[in-house]
Amino acid sequence: MKPSATDRRRANPNPGTRVDIDTSHINRDALRVISGLHAAGFQAYLVGGGVRDLLLGFSPKDFNIATDAHPEDVRRQFENSRIIGRRFRIVHVYFSQGYVEVATFRAAGRAHVNEQGRILADNTYGSIEEDAFRRDFTVNALYYDPEAGQLLDLVEGRQDLGAKLLRVIGDPELRFREDPVRMLRAVRLAAKLGFGIEAQAKAAIGRLGYLLSEVPPARLFDEMLKLFHGGYAVQTFQALHDSGLFKYLLPLTEKALQDPSQKRFSDLVYGALQNTDERIRAGKPVTPSFLYAVFLWGPMQVLARQLELEGLSPRVAREAAMKDTILSQLRYTSIPKRLGFPIRDVWELQYRFYRKRGKQVFRLYRHPRFRAAYDFLCLRAGAGEPVDKLCEWWTVFQAAEPGMQKKMARSSGGKAGKTLYRPRSKTYH
Ligand code: ATP
Ligand code: MG
């Protein structure tokens, strides 16, 4: 006979301490999954960033559940659920508002590692203690049982939380070698939470950044989104620089930031990241292609200029530079195909904004990437690039009534488009 939920919890050797967490901040669906698992006689806890953020007073963006139930048990327990994942199998339990992720306690010690010590597969189930020790940082290894109101702290994470310290569980060098992405996670979480990174881990990051070059570009792309679309992009960018990790993610950007011909580039990047953070806070959408358009703008410009010096026409040089810059970045962080075109569109539109006459104005205005490209243009203006008048013109144009827009397109001193068959006059600049 299966032990009852209370038997199981009574048998738990780590009863934890009572903490006051307002359960209204916890996702209802996560609570439902936990009580379902408890009722079936399993252990189930909230764990990870959700618990950490709740204790810090942040509003968590996702809740993970850890349990001793195996994926098949969880699957059986909830009708609307699915087992996913290859590297390790987890269960998604679906609700009208999305899904809740449920993972079985795992042990890391028995994982397969490669010559560099990197984890290749770790699907071995384990005890809750083992599950805690395979996690990255002490503040990420707190387990909370919302039904009992108990917090389980097997790694002294609560103390570090109070001290605002990010401490690696175990030996930092070893843990970073196992999974180099943990270095990015350390920098990102420290920036987001306003925490310090313990000295030993900080030193290890200084030595081991190069290991990021062995991480599959697709995983680094996922991490890029977490780094720059998490609402703390400015602090994260600064922290990535200070830790020396930035160059392993965006080496072309790093180089352009140091290029004397790209003095305004750093301001563009900061301006764009600030803008991204504000948009996220306001609940507005953000896109990775915009982020890449910003980060790769400097490198693209440097390359275009170089190609022009080699004798290509400005237009051909630009086109080659756009293509080449995106291709080069792919080796570090993959860029899904569907994003490549929007990046180029945003760049190409920068040159079309100069044509403020005739039908082209309206064609440009209707372009699906007009808005993103316009935002980009005005960010460039804000960074001191000589496009402030252009940004102003397009700002006025958008706010104008259709009749006024037509008038603007007729009277503007912008370059005439080919469709108008107007000879270029000296007065057009
Ligand atoms: P965020 O606030 O960005 O969601 P998080 O800490 O919750 O931060 P997740 O990616 O949601 O990050 O992971 C959930 C939990 O899984 C972490 O808190 C940590 O316990 C564990 N974890 C995630 N990635 C790793 C890793 N690379 N190595 C070890 N443990 C990890
Ligand atoms: Mg999380």
Coordinates of C-alpha atoms and ligand atoms in Angstrom, one line a residue:
M1 CA 0.0 0.0 0.0
K2 CA 1.2 3.5 -0.8
P3 CA 2.0 5.6 2.2
S4 CA -0.4 8.5 2.7
A5 CA 0.7 12.1 2.1
T6 CA 1.0 12.7 5.8
D7 CA 3.0 9.5 6.3
R8 CA 5.4 10.6 3.6
R9 CA 5.8 14.0 5.1
R10 CA 6.2 12.6 8.6
A11 CA 8.9 10.3 7.3
N12 CA 10.7 13.2 5.7
P13 CA 13.9 13.6 7.7
N14 CA 14.1 17.3 6.9
P15 CA 11.0 18.9 8.3
G16 CA 12.2 22.5 7.6
T17 CA 11.2 25.7 9.2
R18 CA 7.9 27.6 9.0
V19 CA 8.1 30.7 7.0
D20 CA 5.4 33.2 6.2
I21 CA 5.0 33.4 2.5
D22 CA 1.8 35.0 1.1
T23 CA 0.4 32.1 -0.9
S24 CA -1.6 34.6 -3.0
H25 CA 1.7 35.3 -4.9
I26 CA 2.0 31.7 -5.8
N27 CA 0.6 30.5 -9.1
R28 CA -2.8 28.8 -8.4
D29 CA -2.0 26.0 -10.9
A30 CA 1.3 25.2 -9.2
L31 CA -0.6 25.0 -5.9
R32 CA -3.1 22.6 -7.5
V33 CA -0.3 20.3 -8.8
I34 CA 1.3 20.3 -5.4
S35 CA -1.8 19.3 -3.5
G36 CA -2.6 16.7 -6.2
L37 CA 0.8 15.1 -5.7
H38 CA 0.5 15.3 -1.9
A39 CA -2.9 13.6 -2.0
A40 CA -1.4 10.8 -4.1
G41 CA 1.2 10.3 -1.4
F42 CA 4.2 12.0 -3.0
Q43 CA 6.5 14.7 -1.8
A44 CA 6.1 17.9 -3.8
Y45 CA 7.8 21.3 -3.3
L46 CA 8.1 24.6 -5.1
V47 CA 11.8 25.1 -5.8
G48 CA 14.3 27.3 -7.6
G49 CA 13.9 30.9 -8.7
G50 CA 10.3 31.0 -7.7
V51 CA 11.0 30.4 -4.0
R52 CA 14.0 32.6 -4.1
D53 CA 12.0 35.5 -5.6
L54 CA 9.1 35.0 -3.2
L55 CA 11.4 35.3 -0.2
L56 CA 13.0 38.4 -1.7
G57 CA 9.7 40.0 -2.4
F58 CA 10.0 39.8 -6.2
S59 CA 7.1 38.5 -8.2
P60 CA 8.4 35.2 -9.6
K61 CA 8.0 34.6 -13.4
D62 CA 7.9 30.9 -13.2
F63 CA 7.4 28.2 -10.6
N64 CA 9.1 24.8 -10.7
I65 CA 7.9 21.8 -8.8
A66 CA 10.2 19.1 -7.5
T67 CA 8.8 15.8 -6.4
D68 CA 9.8 12.2 -5.6
A69 CA 7.1 11.0 -8.1
H70 CA 8.6 9.7 -11.3
P71 CA 7.5 11.3 -14.6
E72 CA 5.1 8.4 -15.3
D73 CA 3.5 8.9 -11.9
V74 CA 3.0 12.6 -12.5
R75 CA 1.7 11.9 -16.0
R76 CA -0.9 9.4 -14.5
Q77 CA -1.9 11.9 -11.8
F78 CA -2.8 14.7 -14.2
E79 CA -4.9 14.1 -17.2
N80 CA -3.8 17.0 -19.1
S81 CA 0.0 16.5 -18.9
R82 CA 2.9 15.5 -21.1
I83 CA 6.3 14.1 -20.5
I84 CA 9.0 16.1 -22.4
G85 CA 12.7 16.4 -22.7
R86 CA 15.5 14.2 -23.6
R87 CA 18.5 15.3 -21.5
F88 CA 16.2 14.9 -18.5
R89 CA 12.5 14.2 -18.6
I90 CA 10.1 16.5 -17.0
V91 CA 6.3 16.8 -17.0
H92 CA 4.3 19.7 -18.2
V93 CA 0.9 19.9 -16.6
Y94 CA -1.4 22.0 -18.7
F95 CA -4.0 24.5 -17.4
S96 CA -5.9 27.2 -19.1
Q97 CA -3.3 29.8 -18.1
G98 CA -0.3 27.8 -19.4
Y99 CA 1.6 24.9 -17.9
V100 CA 3.4 24.0 -14.7
E101 CA 6.8 22.2 -14.8
V102 CA 7.3 19.2 -12.6
A103 CA 10.7 17.5 -12.2
T104 CA 11.6 14.4 -10.3
F105 CA 14.4 14.7 -7.7
R106 CA 17.6 14.1 -9.6
A107 CA 21.2 13.3 -8.6
A108 CA 24.1 14.9 -10.3
G109 CA 26.9 12.8 -9.0
R110 CA 26.1 9.9 -11.3
A111 CA 25.8 12.1 -14.4
H112 CA 27.9 11.3 -17.4
V113 CA 30.6 14.0 -18.0
N114 CA 33.0 14.5 -20.9
E115 CA 36.8 15.1 -20.7
Q116 CA 36.4 18.7 -19.7
G117 CA 34.0 17.7 -16.9
R118 CA 30.9 18.9 -18.8
I119 CA 27.6 17.1 -18.0
L120 CA 26.3 15.2 -21.0
A121 CA 23.3 13.4 -19.5
D122 CA 21.8 13.4 -16.1
N123 CA 18.6 11.5 -15.9
T124 CA 19.3 9.6 -12.7
Y125 CA 16.7 10.1 -10.1
G126 CA 17.8 10.7 -6.5
S127 CA 16.7 11.9 -3.1
I128 CA 15.7 15.5 -2.3
E129 CA 19.2 16.0 -0.8
E130 CA 20.8 15.0 -4.0
D131 CA 18.4 17.2 -5.9
A132 CA 19.5 20.2 -3.8
F133 CA 23.2 19.6 -4.3
R134 CA 23.0 19.3 -8.1
R135 CA 21.5 22.8 -8.3
D136 CA 23.7 25.8 -9.1
F137 CA 23.5 28.3 -6.3
T138 CA 22.4 28.0 -2.6
V139 CA 19.6 30.5 -3.0
N140 CA 18.3 28.4 -5.9
A141 CA 18.1 25.3 -3.8
L142 CA 15.3 26.2 -1.3
Y143 CA 12.3 24.0 -1.2
Y144 CA 8.9 25.3 -0.1
D145 CA 5.9 23.2 0.8
P146 CA 3.0 25.7 0.5
E147 CA 0.5 23.3 2.2
A148 CA 2.6 22.9 5.4
G149 CA 4.1 26.4 5.1
Q150 CA 7.6 24.8 5.5
L151 CA 10.8 25.9 4.0
L152 CA 13.5 23.2 3.5
D153 CA 17.1 24.6 3.4
L154 CA 19.7 21.9 2.9
V155 CA 22.5 24.2 1.7
E156 CA 22.3 27.2 3.9
G157 CA 20.6 29.2 1.2
R158 CA 18.5 31.2 3.5
Q159 CA 21.6 32.7 5.1
D160 CA 23.1 33.7 1.7
L161 CA 19.7 35.1 0.7
G162 CA 19.9 37.4 3.8
A163 CA 23.5 38.3 3.0
K164 CA 22.6 39.0 -0.7
L165 CA 25.3 36.5 -1.8
L166 CA 25.3 34.2 -4.7
R167 CA 27.2 31.1 -3.6
V168 CA 27.9 28.1 -5.8
I169 CA 26.9 24.8 -4.3
G170 CA 30.2 22.8 -4.1
D171 CA 33.5 23.8 -5.8
P172 CA 32.8 26.7 -8.2
E173 CA 35.5 25.6 -10.7
L174 CA 34.2 22.1 -10.8
R175 CA 30.6 23.2 -11.1
F176 CA 31.4 25.7 -13.9
R177 CA 33.3 23.1 -15.8
E178 CA 30.3 20.8 -15.5
D179 CA 28.1 23.4 -17.1
P180 CA 29.8 26.7 -18.2
V181 CA 26.3 28.4 -18.7
R182 CA 26.2 28.5 -14.8
M183 CA 28.8 31.4 -15.1
L184 CA 26.3 33.4 -17.2
R185 CA 23.5 32.5 -14.7
A186 CA 25.7 33.8 -11.9
V187 CA 26.3 37.1 -13.6
R188 CA 22.6 37.4 -14.6
L189 CA 21.1 36.6 -11.3
A190 CA 23.6 38.8 -9.4
A191 CA 22.7 41.7 -11.6
K192 CA 19.0 41.1 -11.4
L193 CA 18.9 40.5 -7.6
G194 CA 21.5 43.1 -6.7
F195 CA 23.6 40.3 -5.1
G196 CA 27.3 39.9 -4.8
I197 CA 29.1 36.8 -6.2
E198 CA 31.2 34.9 -3.6
A199 CA 34.9 35.6 -4.2
Q200 CA 35.9 32.0 -5.2
A201 CA 33.2 31.9 -7.8
K202 CA 34.1 35.3 -9.2
A203 CA 37.7 34.3 -9.5
A204 CA 36.7 31.1 -11.3
I205 CA 34.5 33.1 -13.8
G206 CA 37.6 35.2 -14.5
R207 CA 39.6 32.1 -15.4
L208 CA 37.0 30.0 -17.1
G209 CA 35.0 32.3 -19.4
Y210 CA 36.6 30.6 -22.5
L211 CA 34.6 27.5 -21.7
L212 CA 31.6 29.2 -23.1
S213 CA 32.9 28.7 -26.6
E214 CA 32.2 25.0 -26.1
V215 CA 28.5 25.6 -25.3
P216 CA 26.2 24.8 -28.2
P217 CA 25.2 28.2 -29.9
A218 CA 21.5 27.3 -29.6
R219 CA 21.8 27.1 -25.8
L220 CA 23.6 30.4 -25.7
F221 CA 20.8 31.9 -27.8
D222 CA 18.3 30.9 -25.1
E223 CA 20.6 32.3 -22.5
M224 CA 20.9 35.6 -24.5
L225 CA 17.1 36.0 -24.2
K226 CA 17.2 35.5 -20.4
L227 CA 20.1 37.9 -20.1
F228 CA 18.6 40.7 -22.1
H229 CA 14.9 40.2 -22.0
G230 CA 14.7 39.6 -18.3
G231 CA 13.9 43.3 -17.4
Y232 CA 17.5 44.0 -16.2
A233 CA 19.4 44.3 -19.4
V234 CA 21.4 47.4 -18.5
Q235 CA 22.7 46.0 -15.3
T236 CA 23.3 42.6 -16.9
F237 CA 25.2 44.2 -19.8
Q238 CA 27.4 46.0 -17.4
A239 CA 28.0 42.9 -15.3
L240 CA 28.8 40.8 -18.3
H241 CA 31.5 43.3 -19.2
D242 CA 32.9 43.5 -15.7
S243 CA 33.1 39.8 -15.5
G244 CA 34.8 39.4 -18.8
L245 CA 32.1 37.1 -20.2
F246 CA 30.6 39.5 -22.8
K247 CA 33.2 38.8 -25.4
Y248 CA 32.4 35.1 -25.5
L249 CA 28.8 35.9 -26.3
L250 CA 29.1 38.8 -28.7
P251 CA 32.8 39.1 -29.8
L252 CA 32.0 41.3 -32.8
T253 CA 30.1 43.7 -30.6
E254 CA 32.9 43.8 -28.1
K255 CA 35.4 44.7 -30.9
A256 CA 33.2 47.4 -32.3
L257 CA 32.7 48.9 -28.8
Q258 CA 36.5 49.4 -28.8
D259 CA 36.7 50.8 -32.3
P260 CA 37.5 54.5 -32.3
S261 CA 35.3 55.0 -35.3
Q262 CA 32.3 53.8 -33.3
K263 CA 32.2 56.3 -30.5
R264 CA 28.4 56.4 -30.5
F265 CA 27.9 52.7 -30.5
S266 CA 28.2 52.2 -26.8
D267 CA 25.5 54.9 -26.3
L268 CA 23.3 53.1 -28.8
V269 CA 23.6 49.8 -27.0
Y270 CA 22.9 51.4 -23.6
G271 CA 20.0 53.4 -25.0
A272 CA 18.5 50.3 -26.6
L273 CA 18.9 48.2 -23.5
Q274 CA 17.3 50.8 -21.3
N275 CA 14.5 51.0 -23.8
T276 CA 14.1 47.2 -23.7
D277 CA 13.9 47.2 -19.9
E278 CA 11.3 50.0 -19.9
R279 CA 9.2 48.1 -22.5
I280 CA 9.3 44.9 -20.5
R281 CA 8.2 46.8 -17.3
A282 CA 5.3 48.3 -19.3
G283 CA 4.3 44.9 -20.6
K284 CA 5.1 45.8 -24.2
P285 CA 6.5 43.2 -26.6
V286 CA 10.2 42.9 -27.3
T287 CA 11.9 40.9 -30.0
P288 CA 15.3 39.2 -30.2
S289 CA 15.8 40.5 -33.7
F290 CA 15.8 44.1 -32.4
L291 CA 18.4 43.2 -29.8
Y292 CA 20.6 41.6 -32.5
A293 CA 20.1 44.6 -34.8
V294 CA 21.4 46.8 -32.0
F295 CA 24.3 44.6 -31.0
L296 CA 25.5 44.0 -34.5
W297 CA 24.9 47.5 -35.9
G298 CA 28.5 48.7 -34.9
P299 CA 30.2 45.6 -36.3
M300 CA 28.2 45.9 -39.5
Q301 CA 29.1 49.5 -39.9
V302 CA 32.8 48.8 -39.4
L303 CA 32.8 46.0 -42.0
A304 CA 30.8 48.0 -44.5
R305 CA 33.3 50.9 -44.3
Q306 CA 36.2 48.4 -44.7
L307 CA 34.6 46.9 -47.8
E308 CA 34.0 50.4 -49.2
L309 CA 37.6 51.2 -48.8
E310 CA 38.4 48.0 -50.7
G311 CA 36.5 49.4 -53.6
L312 CA 32.9 48.2 -53.3
S313 CA 30.0 50.7 -53.8
P314 CA 28.4 51.8 -50.5
R315 CA 25.3 49.9 -51.3
V316 CA 27.0 46.6 -52.2
A317 CA 29.4 47.0 -49.3
R318 CA 26.5 47.5 -46.9
E319 CA 24.6 44.4 -48.2
A320 CA 27.7 42.2 -47.9
A321 CA 28.4 43.6 -44.5
M322 CA 24.9 42.8 -43.2
K323 CA 25.0 39.3 -44.5
D324 CA 28.5 38.6 -43.2
T325 CA 28.0 40.1 -39.8
I326 CA 24.9 37.9 -39.1
L327 CA 26.7 34.8 -40.4
S328 CA 29.7 35.5 -38.1
Q329 CA 27.6 35.9 -35.0
L330 CA 25.9 32.6 -35.7
R331 CA 29.1 30.8 -34.7
Y332 CA 28.7 32.1 -31.1
T333 CA 25.0 32.4 -30.4
S334 CA 22.7 30.9 -33.0
I335 CA 20.1 33.2 -34.6
P336 CA 17.0 31.3 -35.7
K337 CA 16.4 31.8 -39.4
R338 CA 13.1 33.6 -38.8
L339 CA 15.1 36.3 -37.1
G340 CA 17.7 36.9 -39.8
F341 CA 15.3 38.8 -42.1
P342 CA 13.9 41.2 -39.5
I343 CA 17.4 42.1 -38.5
R344 CA 18.3 43.0 -42.1
D345 CA 15.0 44.8 -42.6
V346 CA 15.6 47.0 -39.6
W347 CA 19.0 47.8 -40.9
E348 CA 18.0 48.4 -44.5
L349 CA 15.1 50.6 -43.5
Q350 CA 17.6 52.9 -41.9
Y351 CA 18.8 54.0 -45.3
R352 CA 15.3 54.2 -46.8
F353 CA 14.3 56.8 -44.1
Y354 CA 16.1 59.4 -46.1
R355 CA 13.6 59.2 -48.9
K356 CA 10.8 61.3 -47.6
R357 CA 9.1 62.0 -50.9
G358 CA 6.2 60.6 -52.8
K359 CA 4.8 57.1 -52.7
Q360 CA 7.9 55.6 -51.2
V361 CA 7.0 57.3 -47.9
F362 CA 3.8 55.4 -47.7
R363 CA 5.3 52.2 -48.8
L364 CA 7.9 52.5 -46.1
Y365 CA 5.2 53.4 -43.6
R366 CA 3.3 50.2 -44.3
H367 CA 6.4 48.0 -44.1
P368 CA 5.9 45.4 -41.4
R369 CA 9.2 46.4 -39.8
F370 CA 8.5 50.2 -40.0
R371 CA 7.9 50.6 -36.3
A372 CA 10.9 48.7 -35.2
A373 CA 13.1 50.5 -37.7
Y374 CA 11.7 53.9 -36.6
D375 CA 12.5 53.1 -33.0
F376 CA 16.0 52.1 -34.0
L377 CA 16.4 55.3 -36.0
C378 CA 15.4 57.4 -33.0
L379 CA 17.7 55.4 -30.7
R380 CA 20.5 56.2 -33.1
A381 CA 19.6 59.9 -32.9
G382 CA 19.6 59.6 -29.1
A383 CA 23.0 58.1 -29.2
G384 CA 24.3 61.2 -31.1
E385 CA 24.3 59.8 -34.7
P386 CA 23.4 62.6 -37.1
V387 CA 19.9 61.4 -37.8
D388 CA 18.0 63.5 -35.3
K389 CA 16.3 65.6 -38.0
L390 CA 15.2 62.4 -39.7
C391 CA 13.8 60.9 -36.5
E392 CA 11.9 64.2 -35.9
W393 CA 10.5 64.2 -39.4
W394 CA 9.2 60.6 -39.1
T395 CA 7.8 61.3 -35.6
V396 CA 5.8 64.3 -36.9
F397 CA 4.8 62.3 -40.0
Q398 CA 3.3 59.5 -37.9
A399 CA 1.3 61.8 -35.7
A400 CA -0.1 63.8 -38.6
E401 CA -3.5 63.4 -40.2
P402 CA -3.6 61.5 -43.6
G403 CA -4.0 64.8 -45.5
M404 CA -1.1 66.3 -43.7
Q405 CA 1.0 63.2 -44.3
K406 CA 0.4 63.6 -48.1
K407 CA 1.4 67.2 -47.9
M408 CA 4.6 66.3 -46.0
A409 CA 5.5 63.7 -48.6
R410 CA 5.0 66.2 -51.4
S411 CA 6.9 69.1 -49.8
S412 CA 9.6 67.3 -48.0
G413 CA 13.2 68.1 -48.9
G414 CA 14.1 64.4 -48.8
K415 CA 15.8 62.6 -51.6
A416 CA 13.4 61.8 -54.4
G417 CA 12.7 58.2 -55.1
K418 CA 13.3 56.5 -58.4
T419 CA 9.5 56.0 -58.8
L420 CA 9.1 59.8 -59.1
Y421 CA 11.6 60.0 -62.0
R422 CA 12.8 63.3 -60.5
P423 CA 16.3 64.4 -61.4
R424 CA 18.4 64.9 -58.2
S425 CA 18.6 68.6 -57.5
K426 CA 21.4 70.2 -55.5
T427 CA 18.8 71.2 -52.9
Y428 CA 18.0 67.7 -51.9
H429 CA 20.1 66.3 -49.1
Ligands
ATP1 P1 14.9 32.9 -13.4 O1 14.5 33.9 -12.4 O2 15.6 33.4 -14.5 O3 13.8 31.9 -13.8 P2 15.9 30.5 -12.1 O4 16.9 30.4 -11.1 O5 14.5 30.2 -11.7 O6 16.0 32.0 -12.6 P3 15.5 28.6 -14.2 O7 16.2 28.5 -15.4 O8 14.0 28.9 -14.1 O9 16.3 29.7 -13.4 O10 15.8 27.3 -13.3 C1 15.1 26.8 -12.2 C2 16.0 26.2 -11.2 O11 16.7 25.0 -11.8 C3 17.1 27.1 -10.7 O12 16.7 27.9 -9.7 C4 18.2 26.0 -10.2 O13 17.8 25.5 -9.0 C5 18.0 25.0 -11.3 N1 19.0 25.2 -12.4 C6 18.7 25.8 -13.6 N2 19.7 25.8 -14.4 C7 20.7 25.1 -13.8 C8 22.0 24.8 -14.1 N3 22.6 25.1 -15.3 N4 22.7 24.0 -13.2 C9 22.2 23.7 -12.0 N5 21.0 24.0 -11.7 C10 20.2 24.7 -12.5
MG2 MG 12.8 30.2 -13.0

